């Protein structure tokens, strides 16, 4: 029965995908995923550590894709309404048809709540991606964000006629 399902799925999307479309399409796979997470909440500092792994074993061909990585987020409240967050992450991937990739990310964010409805954030970071064997991409980034939340009518507010 499983082989028949795989054949039906393959009949819906005939042909081999291009190298850059390896993960698109209707290929059936068995996903094996694991995640481990630990969180420490203090009065002013919160820390989250996470490690994860995904393995996709494709049913119609004997090939796999692997993703595994880890990240850390540390948030420190500086004053009421102001916080700074540091985050770092690392991911390693291997794809069908060969090819590996390693990504690293470092960043920091300063957040300030100006009022009940207005929040601002300044985020700076660095991203590095290496596609084996010889391509490396590196970038610095920065964002300034202002978020305004419009008040929603409360249940107790009188209704207009």
Short mmCIF file of C-alpha atoms in Angstrom, two decimals:
data_model
loop_
_atom_site.label_atom_id
_atom_site.label_comp_id
_atom_site.label_asym_id
_atom_site.label_seq_id
_atom_site.Cartn_x
_atom_site.Cartn_y
_atom_site.Cartn_z
CA UNK A 1 0.00 0.00 0.00
CA UNK A 2 2.80 2.46 0.82
CA UNK A 3 4.55 1.77 -2.50
CA UNK A 4 1.26 2.41 -4.34
CA UNK A 5 0.88 5.76 -2.54
CA UNK A 6 4.41 6.75 -3.54
CA UNK A 7 3.70 5.83 -7.16
CA UNK A 8 0.51 7.91 -7.17
CA UNK A 9 2.28 10.92 -5.69
CA UNK A 10 5.06 10.65 -8.26
CA UNK A 11 2.50 10.40 -11.09
CA UNK A 12 1.04 13.76 -10.03
CA UNK A 13 4.38 15.54 -10.57
CA UNK A 14 6.38 13.62 -13.22
CA UNK A 15 10.01 14.43 -13.98
CA UNK A 16 12.98 15.21 -11.82
CA UNK A 17 13.09 18.65 -10.24
CA UNK A 18 16.04 20.91 -10.99
CA UNK A 19 18.91 21.04 -8.50
CA UNK A 20 17.55 24.27 -6.96
CA UNK A 21 14.06 22.75 -6.57
CA UNK A 22 15.03 19.55 -4.79
CA UNK A 23 12.67 20.16 -1.86
CA UNK A 24 9.68 21.21 -3.98
CA UNK A 25 7.16 18.75 -5.32
CA UNK A 26 5.25 15.76 -4.09
CA UNK A 27 8.02 13.48 -2.90
CA UNK A 28 6.92 11.34 0.01
CA UNK A 29 9.32 11.13 2.95
CA UNK A 30 9.51 9.96 6.50
CA UNK A 31 10.33 12.82 8.88
CA UNK A 32 12.34 12.11 12.00
CA UNK A 33 12.52 15.23 14.14
CA UNK A 34 13.81 15.97 17.61
CA UNK A 35 14.05 19.15 19.64
CA UNK A 36 15.48 19.85 23.05
CA UNK A 37 14.77 23.16 24.72
CA UNK A 38 15.67 24.60 28.10
CA UNK A 39 14.43 27.93 29.45
CA UNK A 40 15.60 29.81 32.50
CA UNK A 41 13.46 32.73 33.66
CA UNK A 42 14.92 35.12 36.19
CA UNK A 43 13.64 38.37 37.59
CA UNK A 44 15.42 40.48 34.95
CA UNK A 45 17.07 37.94 32.66
CA UNK A 46 15.57 35.14 30.57
CA UNK A 47 17.62 32.58 28.66
CA UNK A 48 16.49 29.97 26.14
CA UNK A 49 18.70 27.23 24.72
CA UNK A 50 17.47 25.04 21.88
CA UNK A 51 18.95 22.18 19.86
CA UNK A 52 17.11 20.47 17.02
CA UNK A 53 17.48 17.89 14.30
CA UNK A 54 15.33 16.98 11.27
CA UNK A 55 16.01 14.03 9.00
CA UNK A 56 13.93 13.39 5.88
CA UNK A 57 14.17 9.90 4.45
CA UNK A 58 12.62 9.87 0.97
CA UNK A 59 10.62 6.76 0.19
CA UNK A 60 10.97 6.48 -3.60
CA UNK A 61 14.75 6.96 -3.64
CA UNK A 62 17.28 5.99 -1.06
CA UNK A 63 18.38 9.49 -0.11
CA UNK A 64 18.08 11.72 2.91
CA UNK A 65 18.21 15.37 3.88
CA UNK A 66 19.55 16.37 7.27
CA UNK A 67 19.12 19.61 9.22
CA UNK A 68 20.51 20.18 12.67
CA UNK A 69 21.37 23.20 14.68
CA UNK A 70 21.30 25.10 17.93
CA UNK A 71 20.47 28.59 19.10
CA UNK A 72 20.50 30.70 22.22
CA UNK A 73 18.44 33.76 23.16
CA UNK A 74 19.25 35.90 26.19
CA UNK A 75 16.92 38.77 27.13
CA UNK A 76 17.77 41.28 29.85
CA UNK A 77 15.28 43.84 31.14
CA UNK A 78 17.18 47.08 31.64
CA UNK A 79 14.30 49.11 33.05
CA UNK A 80 10.52 49.03 32.93
CA UNK A 81 9.66 49.06 29.24
CA UNK A 82 13.27 48.60 27.99
CA UNK A 83 14.99 45.31 27.18
CA UNK A 84 18.01 44.10 25.26
CA UNK A 85 18.18 40.70 23.59
CA UNK A 86 21.20 38.78 22.31
CA UNK A 87 20.73 35.80 20.03
CA UNK A 88 23.03 33.41 18.22
CA UNK A 89 22.30 30.40 16.06
CA UNK A 90 23.99 27.74 13.99
CA UNK A 91 22.44 25.40 11.36
CA UNK A 92 24.02 22.64 9.26
CA UNK A 93 22.13 21.18 6.28
CA UNK A 94 22.76 18.47 3.70
CA UNK A 95 20.57 18.17 0.61
CA UNK A 96 19.44 15.55 -1.89
CA UNK A 97 21.87 15.30 -4.79
CA UNK A 98 24.76 16.48 -2.66
CA UNK A 99 25.58 19.83 -1.27
CA UNK A 100 25.97 21.05 2.26
CA UNK A 101 25.26 24.37 3.89
CA UNK A 102 26.29 25.97 7.17
CA UNK A 103 24.56 29.11 8.49
CA UNK A 104 25.49 31.20 11.50
CA UNK A 105 23.60 34.18 12.88
CA UNK A 106 24.47 36.70 15.58
CA UNK A 107 22.22 39.55 16.59
CA UNK A 108 21.18 41.97 19.25
CA UNK A 109 17.94 43.89 19.67
CA UNK A 110 17.12 46.88 21.86
CA UNK A 111 13.38 47.23 22.53
CA UNK A 112 11.63 50.19 24.15
CA UNK A 113 7.95 50.53 24.97
CA UNK A 114 7.13 54.23 24.68
CA UNK A 115 3.45 53.92 25.64
CA UNK A 116 0.77 51.26 25.95
CA UNK A 117 0.34 51.28 22.18
CA UNK A 118 3.77 52.30 20.78
CA UNK A 119 6.88 50.09 20.82
CA UNK A 120 10.20 50.63 19.06
CA UNK A 121 13.05 48.23 18.36
CA UNK A 122 16.55 48.56 16.94
CA UNK A 123 18.04 45.29 15.67
CA UNK A 124 21.61 44.76 14.46
CA UNK A 125 23.07 41.48 13.33
CA UNK A 126 25.42 39.43 11.23
CA UNK A 127 24.57 36.48 8.98
CA UNK A 128 27.09 34.09 7.45
CA UNK A 129 26.22 31.27 5.06
CA UNK A 130 28.64 28.78 3.53
CA UNK A 131 27.51 26.51 0.69
CA UNK A 132 30.13 23.80 0.35
CA UNK A 133 32.54 23.52 -1.25
CA UNK A 134 33.32 27.10 -2.27
CA UNK A 135 30.52 29.69 -1.94
CA UNK A 136 30.38 31.98 1.08
CA UNK A 137 27.79 34.70 1.69
CA UNK A 138 28.16 37.20 4.49
CA UNK A 139 26.04 40.19 5.45
CA UNK A 140 25.44 42.70 8.21
CA UNK A 141 21.93 43.98 8.75
CA UNK A 142 20.06 46.52 10.80
CA UNK A 143 16.37 47.29 11.33
CA UNK A 144 14.51 50.08 13.07
CA UNK A 145 10.93 49.10 13.82
CA UNK A 146 8.07 51.09 15.26
CA UNK A 147 4.88 49.22 16.13
CA UNK A 148 1.65 50.98 16.94
CA UNK A 149 -1.28 48.94 18.23
CA UNK A 150 -4.67 50.48 17.71
CA UNK A 151 -7.03 50.14 20.64
CA UNK A 152 -9.74 47.57 20.18
CA UNK A 153 -13.19 48.33 21.54
CA UNK A 154 -13.70 46.78 24.93
CA UNK A 155 -16.68 44.60 25.79
CA UNK A 156 -17.78 47.04 28.47
CA UNK A 157 -17.75 50.12 26.25
CA UNK A 158 -21.20 51.51 25.43
CA UNK A 159 -22.36 50.73 21.90
CA UNK A 160 -23.20 53.56 19.58
CA UNK A 161 -26.78 53.68 18.28
#
